[in-house]
mmCIF file of C-alpha atoms and ligand atoms in Angstrom:
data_model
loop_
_atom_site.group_PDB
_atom_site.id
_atom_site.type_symbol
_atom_site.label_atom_id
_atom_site.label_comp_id
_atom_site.label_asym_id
_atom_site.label_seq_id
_atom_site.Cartn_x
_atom_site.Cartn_y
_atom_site.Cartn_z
ATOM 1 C CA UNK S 1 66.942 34.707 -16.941
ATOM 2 C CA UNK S 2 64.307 37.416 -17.336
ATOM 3 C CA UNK S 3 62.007 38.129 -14.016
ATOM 4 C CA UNK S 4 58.483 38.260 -15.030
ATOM 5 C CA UNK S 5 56.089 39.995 -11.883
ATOM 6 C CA UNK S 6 52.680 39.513 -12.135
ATOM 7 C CA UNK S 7 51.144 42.438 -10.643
ATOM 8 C CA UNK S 8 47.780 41.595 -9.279
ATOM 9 C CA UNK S 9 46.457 40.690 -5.776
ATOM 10 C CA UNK S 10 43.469 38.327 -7.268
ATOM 11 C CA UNK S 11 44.412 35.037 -7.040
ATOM 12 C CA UNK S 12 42.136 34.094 -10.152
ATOM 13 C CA UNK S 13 43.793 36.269 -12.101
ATOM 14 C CA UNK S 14 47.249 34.681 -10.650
ATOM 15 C CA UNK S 15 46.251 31.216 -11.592
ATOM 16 C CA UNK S 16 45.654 31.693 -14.854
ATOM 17 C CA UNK S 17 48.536 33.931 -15.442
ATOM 18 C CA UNK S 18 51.262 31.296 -14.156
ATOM 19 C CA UNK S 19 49.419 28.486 -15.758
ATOM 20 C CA UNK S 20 49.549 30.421 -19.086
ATOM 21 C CA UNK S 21 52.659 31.600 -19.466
ATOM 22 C CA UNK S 22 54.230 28.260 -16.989
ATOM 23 C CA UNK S 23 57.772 27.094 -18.879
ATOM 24 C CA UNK S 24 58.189 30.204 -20.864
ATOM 25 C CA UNK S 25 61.523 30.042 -21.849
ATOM 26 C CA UNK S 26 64.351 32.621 -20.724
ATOM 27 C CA UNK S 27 61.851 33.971 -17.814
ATOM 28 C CA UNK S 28 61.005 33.352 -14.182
ATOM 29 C CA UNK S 29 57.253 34.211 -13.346
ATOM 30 C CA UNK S 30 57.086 35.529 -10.068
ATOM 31 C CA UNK S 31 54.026 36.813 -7.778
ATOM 32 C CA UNK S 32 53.901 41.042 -6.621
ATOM 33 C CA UNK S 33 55.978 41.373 -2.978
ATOM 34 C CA UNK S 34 53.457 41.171 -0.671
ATOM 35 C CA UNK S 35 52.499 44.871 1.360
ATOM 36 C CA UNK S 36 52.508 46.982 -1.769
ATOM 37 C CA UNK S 37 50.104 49.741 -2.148
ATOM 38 C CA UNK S 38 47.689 49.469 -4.360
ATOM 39 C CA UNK S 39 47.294 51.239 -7.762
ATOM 40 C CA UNK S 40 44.912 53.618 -8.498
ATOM 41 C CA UNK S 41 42.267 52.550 -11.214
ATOM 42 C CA UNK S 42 41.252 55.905 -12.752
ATOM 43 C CA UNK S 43 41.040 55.085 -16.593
ATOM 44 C CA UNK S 44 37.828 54.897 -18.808
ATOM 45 C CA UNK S 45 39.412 52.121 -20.793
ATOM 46 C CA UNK S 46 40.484 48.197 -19.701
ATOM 47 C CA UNK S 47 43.589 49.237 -21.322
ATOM 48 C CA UNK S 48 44.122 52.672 -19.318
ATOM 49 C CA UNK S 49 43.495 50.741 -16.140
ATOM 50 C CA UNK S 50 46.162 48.053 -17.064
ATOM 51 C CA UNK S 51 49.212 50.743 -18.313
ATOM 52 C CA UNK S 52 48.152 52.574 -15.061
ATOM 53 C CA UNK S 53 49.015 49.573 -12.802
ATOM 54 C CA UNK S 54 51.737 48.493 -15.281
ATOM 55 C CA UNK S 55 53.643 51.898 -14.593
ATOM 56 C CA UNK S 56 53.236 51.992 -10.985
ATOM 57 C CA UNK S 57 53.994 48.566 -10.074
ATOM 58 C CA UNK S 58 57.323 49.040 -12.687
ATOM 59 C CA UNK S 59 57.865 52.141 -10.582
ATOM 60 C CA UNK S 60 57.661 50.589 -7.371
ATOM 61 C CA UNK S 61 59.887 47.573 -8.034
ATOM 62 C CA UNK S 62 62.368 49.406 -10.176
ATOM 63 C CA UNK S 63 64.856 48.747 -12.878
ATOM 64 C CA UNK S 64 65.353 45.125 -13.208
ATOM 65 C CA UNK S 65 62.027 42.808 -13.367
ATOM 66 C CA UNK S 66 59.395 43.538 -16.262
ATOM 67 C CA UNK S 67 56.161 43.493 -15.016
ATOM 68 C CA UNK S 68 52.699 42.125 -15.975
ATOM 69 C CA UNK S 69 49.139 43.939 -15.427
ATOM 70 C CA UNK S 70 45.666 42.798 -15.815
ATOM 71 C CA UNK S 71 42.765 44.947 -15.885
ATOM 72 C CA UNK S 72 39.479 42.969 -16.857
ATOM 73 C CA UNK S 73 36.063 42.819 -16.391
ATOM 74 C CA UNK S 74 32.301 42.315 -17.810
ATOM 75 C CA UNK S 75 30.857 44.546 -20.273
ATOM 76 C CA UNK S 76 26.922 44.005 -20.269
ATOM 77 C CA UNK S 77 24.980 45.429 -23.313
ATOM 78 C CA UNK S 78 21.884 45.513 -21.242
ATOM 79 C CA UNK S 79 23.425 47.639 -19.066
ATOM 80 C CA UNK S 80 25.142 49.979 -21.177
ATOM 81 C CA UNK S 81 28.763 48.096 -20.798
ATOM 82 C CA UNK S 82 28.349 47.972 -16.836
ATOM 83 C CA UNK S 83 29.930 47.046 -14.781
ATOM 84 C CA UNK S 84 33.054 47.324 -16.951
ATOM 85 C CA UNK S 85 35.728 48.621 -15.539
ATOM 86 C CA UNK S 86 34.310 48.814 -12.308
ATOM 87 C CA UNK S 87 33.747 44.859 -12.317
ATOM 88 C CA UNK S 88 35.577 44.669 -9.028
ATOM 89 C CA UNK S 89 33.896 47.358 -7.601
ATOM 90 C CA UNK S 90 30.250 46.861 -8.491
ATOM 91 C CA UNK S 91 29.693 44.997 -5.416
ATOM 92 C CA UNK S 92 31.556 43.985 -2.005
ATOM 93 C CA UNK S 93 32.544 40.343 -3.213
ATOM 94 C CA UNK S 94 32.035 37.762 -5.808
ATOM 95 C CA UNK S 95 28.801 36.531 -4.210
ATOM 96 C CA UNK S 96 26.882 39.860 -3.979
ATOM 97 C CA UNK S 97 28.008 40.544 -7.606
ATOM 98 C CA UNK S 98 26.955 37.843 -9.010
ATOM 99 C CA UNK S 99 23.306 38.583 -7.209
ATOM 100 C CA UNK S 100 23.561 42.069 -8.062
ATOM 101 C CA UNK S 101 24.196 41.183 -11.471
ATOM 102 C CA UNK S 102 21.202 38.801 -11.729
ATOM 103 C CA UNK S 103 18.999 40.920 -10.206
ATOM 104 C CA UNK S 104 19.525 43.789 -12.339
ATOM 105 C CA UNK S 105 19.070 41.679 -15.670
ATOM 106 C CA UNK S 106 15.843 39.775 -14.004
ATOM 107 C CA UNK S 107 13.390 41.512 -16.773
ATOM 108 C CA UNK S 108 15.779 40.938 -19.448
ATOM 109 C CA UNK S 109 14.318 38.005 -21.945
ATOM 110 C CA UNK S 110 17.541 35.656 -22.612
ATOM 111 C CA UNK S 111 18.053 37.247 -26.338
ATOM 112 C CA UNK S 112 18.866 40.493 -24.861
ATOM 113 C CA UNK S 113 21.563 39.294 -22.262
ATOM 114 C CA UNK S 114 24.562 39.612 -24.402
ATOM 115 C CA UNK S 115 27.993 40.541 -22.709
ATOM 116 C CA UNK S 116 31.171 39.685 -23.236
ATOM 117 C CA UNK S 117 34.425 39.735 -20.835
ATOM 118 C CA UNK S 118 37.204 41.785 -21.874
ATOM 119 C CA UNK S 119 41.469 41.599 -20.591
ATOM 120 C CA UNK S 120 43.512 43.924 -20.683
ATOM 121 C CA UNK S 121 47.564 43.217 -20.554
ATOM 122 C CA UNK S 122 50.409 45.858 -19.860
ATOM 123 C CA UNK S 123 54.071 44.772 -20.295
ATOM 124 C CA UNK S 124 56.375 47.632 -18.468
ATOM 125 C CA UNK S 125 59.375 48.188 -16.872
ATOM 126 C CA UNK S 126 61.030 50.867 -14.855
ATOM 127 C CA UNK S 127 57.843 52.924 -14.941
ATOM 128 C CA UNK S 128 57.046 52.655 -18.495
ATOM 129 C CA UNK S 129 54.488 50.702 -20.266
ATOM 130 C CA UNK S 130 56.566 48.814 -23.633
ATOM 131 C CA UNK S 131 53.535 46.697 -24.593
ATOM 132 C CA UNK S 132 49.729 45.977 -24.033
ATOM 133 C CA UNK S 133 47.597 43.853 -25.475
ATOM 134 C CA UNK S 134 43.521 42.746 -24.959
ATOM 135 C CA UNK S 135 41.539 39.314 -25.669
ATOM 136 C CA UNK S 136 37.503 39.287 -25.040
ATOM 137 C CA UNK S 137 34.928 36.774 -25.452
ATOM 138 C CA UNK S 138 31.564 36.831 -26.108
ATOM 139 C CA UNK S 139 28.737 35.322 -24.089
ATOM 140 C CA UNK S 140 25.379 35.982 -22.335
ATOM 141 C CA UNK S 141 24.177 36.439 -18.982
ATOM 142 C CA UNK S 142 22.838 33.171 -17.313
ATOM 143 C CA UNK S 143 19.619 33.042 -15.806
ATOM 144 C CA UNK S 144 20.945 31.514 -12.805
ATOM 145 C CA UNK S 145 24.603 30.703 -11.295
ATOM 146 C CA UNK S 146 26.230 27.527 -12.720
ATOM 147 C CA UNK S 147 30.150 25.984 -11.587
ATOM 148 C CA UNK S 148 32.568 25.667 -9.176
ATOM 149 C CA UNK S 149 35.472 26.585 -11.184
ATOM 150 C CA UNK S 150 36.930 29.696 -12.198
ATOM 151 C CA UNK S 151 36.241 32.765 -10.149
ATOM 152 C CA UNK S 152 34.329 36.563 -10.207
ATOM 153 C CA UNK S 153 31.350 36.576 -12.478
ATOM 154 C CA UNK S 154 32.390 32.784 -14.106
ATOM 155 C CA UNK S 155 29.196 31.174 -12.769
ATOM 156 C CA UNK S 156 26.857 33.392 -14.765
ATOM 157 C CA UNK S 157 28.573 33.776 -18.248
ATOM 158 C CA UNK S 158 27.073 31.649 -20.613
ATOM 159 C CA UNK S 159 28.957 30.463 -23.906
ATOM 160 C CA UNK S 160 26.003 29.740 -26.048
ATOM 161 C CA UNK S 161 28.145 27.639 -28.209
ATOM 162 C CA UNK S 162 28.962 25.060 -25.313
ATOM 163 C CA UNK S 163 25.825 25.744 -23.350
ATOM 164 C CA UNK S 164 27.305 25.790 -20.215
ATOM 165 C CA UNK S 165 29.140 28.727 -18.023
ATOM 166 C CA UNK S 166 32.752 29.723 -17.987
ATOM 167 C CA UNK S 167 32.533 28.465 -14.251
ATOM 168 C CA UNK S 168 31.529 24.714 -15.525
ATOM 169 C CA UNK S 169 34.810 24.581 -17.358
ATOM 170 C CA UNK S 170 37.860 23.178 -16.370
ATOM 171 C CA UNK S 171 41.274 25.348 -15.816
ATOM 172 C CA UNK S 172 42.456 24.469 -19.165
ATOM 173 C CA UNK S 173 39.561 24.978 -21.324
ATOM 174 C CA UNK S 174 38.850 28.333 -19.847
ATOM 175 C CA UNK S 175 41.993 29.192 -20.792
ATOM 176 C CA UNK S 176 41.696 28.086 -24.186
ATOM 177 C CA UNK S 177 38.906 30.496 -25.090
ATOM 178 C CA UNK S 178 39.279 33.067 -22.542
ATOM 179 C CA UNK S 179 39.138 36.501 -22.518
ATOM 180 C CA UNK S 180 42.620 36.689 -20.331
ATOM 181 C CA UNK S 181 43.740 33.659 -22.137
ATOM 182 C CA UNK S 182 43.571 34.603 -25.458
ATOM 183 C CA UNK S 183 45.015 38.313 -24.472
ATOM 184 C CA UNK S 184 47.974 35.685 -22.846
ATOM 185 C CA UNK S 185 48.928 33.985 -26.003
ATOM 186 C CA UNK S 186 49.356 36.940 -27.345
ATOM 187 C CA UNK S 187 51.255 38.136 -24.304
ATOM 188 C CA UNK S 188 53.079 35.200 -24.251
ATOM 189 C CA UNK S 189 54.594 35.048 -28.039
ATOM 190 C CA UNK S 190 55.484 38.796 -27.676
ATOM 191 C CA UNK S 191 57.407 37.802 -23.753
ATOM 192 C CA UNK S 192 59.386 34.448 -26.136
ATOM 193 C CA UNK S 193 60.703 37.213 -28.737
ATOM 194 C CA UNK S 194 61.877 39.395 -25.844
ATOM 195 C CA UNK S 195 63.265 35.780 -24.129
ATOM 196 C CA UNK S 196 65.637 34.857 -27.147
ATOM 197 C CA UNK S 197 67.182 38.596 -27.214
ATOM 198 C CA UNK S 198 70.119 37.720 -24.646
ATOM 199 C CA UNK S 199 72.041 40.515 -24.968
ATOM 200 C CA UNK S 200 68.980 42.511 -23.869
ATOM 201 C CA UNK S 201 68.892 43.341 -20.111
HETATM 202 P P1 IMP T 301 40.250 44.394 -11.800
HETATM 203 O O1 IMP T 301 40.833 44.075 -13.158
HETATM 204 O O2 IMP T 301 41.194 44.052 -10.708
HETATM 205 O O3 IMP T 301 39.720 45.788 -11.744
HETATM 206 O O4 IMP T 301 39.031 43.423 -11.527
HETATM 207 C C1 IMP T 301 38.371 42.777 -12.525
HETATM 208 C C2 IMP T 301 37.106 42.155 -11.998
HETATM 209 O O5 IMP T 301 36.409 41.647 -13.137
HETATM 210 C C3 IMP T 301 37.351 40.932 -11.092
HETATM 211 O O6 IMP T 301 37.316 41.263 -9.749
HETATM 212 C C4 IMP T 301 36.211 40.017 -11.469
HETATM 213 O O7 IMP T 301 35.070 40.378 -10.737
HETATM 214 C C5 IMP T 301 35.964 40.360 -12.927
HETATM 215 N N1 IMP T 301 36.714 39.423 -13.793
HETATM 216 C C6 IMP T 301 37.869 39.655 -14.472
HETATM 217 N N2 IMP T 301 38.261 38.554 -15.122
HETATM 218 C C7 IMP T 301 37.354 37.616 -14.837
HETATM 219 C C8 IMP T 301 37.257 36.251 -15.204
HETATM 220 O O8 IMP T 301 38.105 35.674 -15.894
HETATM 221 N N3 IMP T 301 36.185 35.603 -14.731
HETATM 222 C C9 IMP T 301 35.232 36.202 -13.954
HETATM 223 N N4 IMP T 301 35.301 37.454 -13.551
HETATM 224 C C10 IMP T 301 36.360 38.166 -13.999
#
């Protein structure tokens, strides 16, 4: 058996992770050790952000598990493709994000509140990065906050197709069309191949 860590802190993130990638065969999914430092988050790019975590979380545990990095986030057109990779960092906590957010797109008319929310995933081990992949999904910017499920800025991203935010879906369908789960089916397929390899530490 393979030991899968997922290296984030967000429990969001976590959720959707396990739930993903839950009964993949040949690995255990495990959360990061609790105490760790924190990577730094220096890259211009989802993916940068997500090989830099990948490698130092791979460093920090060593040899044997494979490891698992996210680095998401919202990319507003309005604003130039803030926040972006500072998603996390754009404000204290969900909650003043989310206002933030809303205030700064309060004079944007609804046709010009496109954004989408982009995943990136690092596979590593050891201290190298073997494999990343990314999922997005388009939206737009609600006019006002909408759900209870989900978590960071899923109460104000509108799917226009389903008229209702990424907050007002269950677990499962975010999943289904999401930005981090369509970067984990991806993630997942390339972890099975790995799986069936048994001679392969
Ligand atoms: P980081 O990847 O840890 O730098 O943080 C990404 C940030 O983007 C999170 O703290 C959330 O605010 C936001 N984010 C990432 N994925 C999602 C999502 O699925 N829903 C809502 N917000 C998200």
């Amino acid at each position: 058996m393979k030991r899968l860590v997922i290296a984030t802190t967000n429990a969001g993130k976590v959720r959707e992770i396990v739930s993903v990638l839950d009964g993949l065969e040949g690995w255990r999914v495990e959360p990061l050790p609790g105490g760790l430092p924190l990577a730094d988050e220096t890259g211009s790019t989802f993916v940068d952000n997500a090989v830099q975590k990948g490698e130092f979380y791979s460093r920090i545990l060593g040899p044997e598990p494979w490891v698992a990095a996210d680095d998401s986030g919202l990319v507003v057109d309005a604003l130039d493709g803030r926040p972006g990779v500072f998603s996390s960092r754009y404000a204290p906590n969900d909650e003043a994000r989310n206002r933030k957010l809303l205030g700064e797109l309060r004079n944007v008319a609804e046709p010009n509140r496109s954004a989408r929310f982009v995943c990136a995933l690092a596979l590593a081990r050891n201290g190298g990065v073997v494999w990343t992949t990314e999922g997005s999904v388009e939206g737009t910017i609600a006019l006002r906050r909408e759900g209870t499920h989900g978590f960071g800025y899923d109460p104000v991203f509108l799917l226009p197709a389903l008229g209702r935010t990424m907050a007002e879906l269950p677990p499962e369908a975010k999943n289904r069309i999401s930005h981090r789960g369509r970067a984990l089916a991806m993630f997942r397929a390339h972890l099975e191949s790995y799986g069936q390899e048994s001679g392969r530490g």
